[in-house]
Amino acid sequence: MQLLRIELYKIFKRPRTYISFGIITAITFVIQLAMLSDGKSFIGFALQGINEQFDIHGNILNGYLVAYIILQSLLIHIPLLVALVAGDMLAGEANIGTLRLLLTRPVRRSQLVLAKFYASFIYTVLLIIWLAFIALFLSLLLFGKGDMINLKSDAFVMLLQSDILWRYAMAFVFAVLAMTTIASMSLLLSAFADNSIGPIISTMGIVVVLTILSNLELPLFNLIKPYLFTTHIIGWKGFFDDPVPYSAILRSSAILVLYTIAFITTTIIYFNKKDIRS
Amino acid sequence: MRKYLLLLLLFTCCAFNSAHAADASALFQSLRSKVLSVQDYTADVKMNINVSYMRIPQLNGTLYYKAPDKMRLERHGGLSILPKKNINLTLSNLIPGGNVTVIDMGNALIGAKTVRVLKVIPDDEKSDIILTKIWVDETDLVALRTETTTRNDGTVTMDLEYGRYTNSCLPDKVTIFMNLKDYKLPKGVTMDYNDQPQPPKSTDKKNQKGTIKITYLKYSINTGLTDKFFAAPEKQ
């Protein structure tokens, strides 16, 4: 507990930590501004296939839809923001030479790794809560409430406004799980490095490459897709389908938990054997 | 003698056919007058849209109609979805107006009820409706089914069930069957979550059938709705 408190203190003392919150706020504001000024044409473009056959009236561009668009846009960015802190946890200490000093204290290495992981987890939870607040509640304030439209590649899903808030709550919980997997991977990469730039860039590189593989419609990649964590980190979208594919979401959650456990275990095993020179 | 008998038979047949056509035409005109007697209505409705690519819950709302073709669904802050304006949901819009040619197609059965089938062809070549088949219940003078072939929107079939508002020719339940085009967006744009179970797909990808079921709970007829009401701007 004491270790965790120290790790949290270190995280929230650094100005870098608050950059993530600032970036989320900035991206959200930009998207909200774009939707306020030109949202109608965006919606018109997205709905052109449906509008040929149906007339849809009402507040389509409401807070729920804008929040969904923001979450979709931030899919690639949030792992970077998580890596900014998690990737620095071990490598940052090695870089400034405090890791060796830290390990001279009567603390097991595995305890230290777990404390750093829990601290990263708490940071991730706070980041997602901030995202929920700024993306959902601010959008609802700016654009109002309404039924939500979710456009999939082969389906048009409409959700009644009384049936949406719980979906967002579950989606944010799932997002915490997905980003925790990213944090644990970043922590593993951080254990391998002696400066924090490497783990942060490596995390982003892995996420970008695997996301591309997850989205390419090629038979070769279809074989490996179910095993990539990037295929599953978008599982939050399942909560906006009707009916909700609970079994698929549970499978995705289980895969993400397994990845997280594997990353943390590998980190502990590697870090226990690591020759700390700085 | 035989010649006279043949001529008499031919004359009788022609007279019978002509009387039958006149009868069918009169039946159609009576039905149209009854349908057009409703100038406007407001109705509480429940709407179920069943289209393969659309997942929409039951929509409850208020449907406003003004003759000949104005319609608006209001859902108290929610979204309203209606088929394109030229495939209107009302009987009056699916029955051709102006001069028409009515052909009697004889009798048919809808459920246990014997109905008269009329084929109606508008004389106006520019009319959006090319042909309408109407299954008429002569006892109550209501249409139980219509099959309308339009110039731009294919064929629309409508089944109607009557109850409390039979006298005004307003149905309690309407089921509309329509042909719809396929819907597709690139996966790169939508970034779908791939692990979702895929619903069974229609074999005919370009044209799919869709049904819209409307249950009318309560009507307020001829309340004097204005055109302005239908032109009210709505937020999108």
XYZ file of C-alpha atoms in Angstrom, chain B:
236
model
C -81.956 -18.732 -86.359
C -78.617 -19.938 -85.033
C -77.049 -16.630 -86.122
C -79.596 -14.663 -84.060
C -78.992 -16.854 -81.054
C -75.227 -16.276 -81.274
C -75.727 -12.529 -81.637
C -78.045 -12.534 -78.633
C -75.485 -14.456 -76.579
C -72.715 -12.057 -77.603
C -74.860 -9.039 -76.762
C -75.751 -10.540 -73.352
C -72.073 -11.194 -72.596
C -71.088 -7.649 -73.556
C -73.926 -6.213 -71.496
C -72.937 -8.380 -68.534
C -69.253 -7.376 -68.805
C -70.143 -3.732 -69.140
C -72.445 -3.954 -66.118
C -69.684 -5.733 -64.196
C -67.123 -3.033 -65.117
C -69.568 -0.323 -64.164
C -70.223 -2.175 -60.932
C -66.474 -2.451 -60.214
C -65.953 1.182 -61.085
C -68.793 2.219 -58.777
C -67.347 0.062 -56.019
C -63.963 1.705 -56.452
C -65.466 5.218 -56.496
C -67.460 4.470 -53.321
C -64.340 3.165 -51.619
C -62.310 6.194 -52.729
C -64.997 8.597 -51.482
C -65.033 6.839 -48.126
C -61.230 6.943 -47.854
C -61.108 10.608 -48.876
C -63.803 11.575 -46.361
C -61.004 11.659 -43.780
C -59.208 14.946 -44.375
C -56.801 14.636 -41.480
C -56.180 12.584 -38.401
C -53.960 12.312 -35.367
C -53.275 8.818 -34.100
C -51.278 7.263 -31.287
C -49.249 4.532 -32.937
C -46.836 1.710 -32.263
C -44.495 1.060 -35.162
C -42.328 -2.002 -35.781
C -39.793 -1.770 -38.592
C -38.528 -5.137 -39.718
C -35.775 -4.710 -42.291
C -32.826 -7.125 -42.444
C -30.180 -4.415 -42.078
C -32.074 -2.278 -39.557
C -32.219 -2.992 -35.855
C -34.842 -0.629 -34.531
C -36.867 -1.100 -31.362
C -40.619 -0.584 -31.349
C -41.312 3.106 -31.870
C -44.216 4.641 -29.978
C -45.416 8.035 -31.086
C -48.106 10.178 -32.592
C -48.781 10.041 -36.311
C -50.236 13.138 -37.964
C -51.830 12.918 -41.413
C -53.390 15.482 -43.686
C -54.872 14.678 -47.084
C -53.636 14.139 -49.648
C -50.025 13.310 -48.751
C -48.751 15.009 -45.607
C -47.552 12.808 -42.799
C -45.426 13.296 -39.702
C -44.443 10.972 -36.898
C -43.649 12.692 -33.622
C -41.851 10.744 -30.923
C -41.698 13.217 -28.034
C -37.991 14.041 -28.369
C -36.998 10.774 -30.051
C -36.113 10.077 -33.672
C -38.837 9.253 -36.145
C -38.259 6.992 -39.126
C -40.691 6.775 -42.011
C -40.296 5.344 -45.484
C -39.537 7.959 -48.150
C -42.403 10.359 -48.809
C -43.364 8.896 -52.149
C -44.074 5.542 -50.520
C -46.639 7.015 -48.189
C -48.172 4.896 -45.513
C -51.743 5.955 -46.085
C -54.361 4.204 -48.101
C -55.398 7.452 -49.792
C -51.941 7.762 -51.266
C -51.876 4.232 -52.591
C -55.252 4.523 -54.282
C -54.934 6.445 -57.547
C -56.778 9.746 -57.833
C -58.267 11.372 -60.969
C -59.681 9.382 -63.875
C -58.982 5.692 -63.709
C -59.791 2.478 -65.503
C -61.125 -0.182 -63.146
C -60.962 -3.850 -64.110
C -62.904 -6.423 -62.140
C -60.630 -9.365 -61.303
C -63.315 -11.436 -59.597
C -63.388 -12.707 -56.050
C -60.598 -13.934 -53.775
C -60.182 -15.042 -50.189
C -58.317 -13.122 -47.474
C -58.396 -15.350 -44.450
C -61.972 -16.588 -44.344
C -63.385 -13.488 -45.975
C -64.451 -13.341 -49.612
C -63.316 -10.085 -51.158
C -63.609 -8.433 -54.570
C -60.340 -7.795 -56.400
C -60.109 -4.631 -58.478
C -57.283 -3.620 -60.762
C -57.041 0.164 -61.044
C -54.997 1.888 -63.746
C -54.680 5.693 -63.645
C -55.457 7.429 -66.940
C -52.834 10.090 -66.196
C -49.603 8.792 -67.720
C -47.522 11.008 -65.437
C -48.999 9.540 -62.261
C -46.430 7.970 -59.939
C -48.760 5.008 -59.530
C -48.709 2.678 -62.522
C -51.170 0.099 -61.252
C -53.004 -0.720 -58.032
C -54.693 -3.951 -57.096
C -57.252 -3.570 -54.319
C -58.895 -6.370 -52.357
C -62.226 -4.845 -51.280
C -64.497 -6.103 -48.530
C -67.875 -5.186 -50.034
C -69.791 -5.662 -46.786
C -67.891 -2.997 -44.826
C -66.640 -1.144 -47.909
C -62.985 -1.205 -46.850
C -59.778 -2.255 -48.582
C -58.199 -5.265 -46.881
C -55.138 -5.339 -49.120
C -53.552 -3.112 -51.724
C -50.693 -3.841 -54.072
C -49.403 -0.667 -55.678
C -46.750 -0.564 -58.372
C -45.080 2.839 -58.450
C -42.869 4.390 -61.088
C -39.902 5.015 -58.781
C -40.278 2.845 -55.716
C -41.227 -0.613 -56.918
C -44.201 -2.461 -55.534
C -45.667 -1.722 -52.128
C -48.119 -4.201 -50.628
C -50.250 -3.176 -47.683
C -52.420 -5.427 -45.497
C -55.042 -3.672 -43.412
C -57.026 -4.861 -40.415
C -60.077 -2.937 -39.229
C -61.903 -2.669 -35.954
C -63.173 0.416 -34.181
C -62.827 2.838 -37.107
C -64.245 0.741 -39.957
C -66.862 3.424 -40.700
C -64.108 5.949 -41.492
C -62.077 3.347 -43.410
C -59.235 3.797 -40.903
C -57.388 0.605 -40.007
C -56.391 -0.595 -36.542
C -53.360 -2.386 -37.933
C -51.394 -1.928 -41.142
C -48.565 -4.099 -42.439
C -46.571 -2.655 -45.301
C -44.349 -4.903 -47.386
C -41.762 -3.083 -49.475
C -38.706 -3.787 -51.594
C -35.527 -2.202 -50.279
C -32.027 -1.793 -51.605
C -29.053 -3.284 -49.787
C -27.117 -1.164 -47.292
C -23.338 -1.261 -46.970
C -20.611 0.971 -45.502
C -16.862 0.269 -45.765
C -15.539 -1.575 -42.698
C -12.548 0.772 -42.659
C -14.920 3.648 -41.927
C -17.096 1.971 -39.315
C -14.286 -0.083 -37.670
C -16.747 -2.800 -36.674
C -16.233 -5.008 -33.682
C -15.676 -8.259 -35.618
C -16.704 -10.803 -33.030
C -20.381 -10.131 -33.306
C -22.622 -12.925 -34.571
C -23.703 -12.108 -38.080
C -27.451 -12.262 -38.770
C -28.480 -14.546 -41.641
C -28.193 -12.666 -44.906
C -30.729 -12.476 -47.685
C -29.771 -14.368 -50.819
C -30.891 -11.479 -53.024
C -28.426 -8.836 -51.965
C -29.662 -5.978 -54.126
C -33.345 -6.157 -53.324
C -34.599 -7.161 -49.925
C -38.084 -7.255 -48.473
C -38.928 -5.132 -45.518
C -42.075 -4.869 -43.445
C -43.425 -2.038 -41.378
C -46.217 -2.819 -38.941
C -48.227 0.051 -37.555
C -50.763 -0.410 -34.785
C -53.131 2.514 -34.405
C -54.240 2.864 -30.805
C -56.498 5.905 -30.973
C -57.600 8.257 -33.755
C -58.749 11.874 -33.658
C -60.337 12.457 -37.060
C -60.784 15.712 -39.009
C -59.446 18.027 -36.322
C -58.321 20.616 -38.871
C -54.548 20.126 -38.986
C -52.878 22.874 -41.019
C -50.147 22.574 -43.663
C -47.987 24.799 -41.449
C -47.867 22.089 -38.813
C -46.212 19.694 -41.282
C -43.735 22.334 -42.448
C -42.411 22.955 -38.913
C -38.609 22.827 -39.013
C -37.059 19.960 -37.140
C -33.635 19.789 -35.629
C -31.306 17.309 -37.290
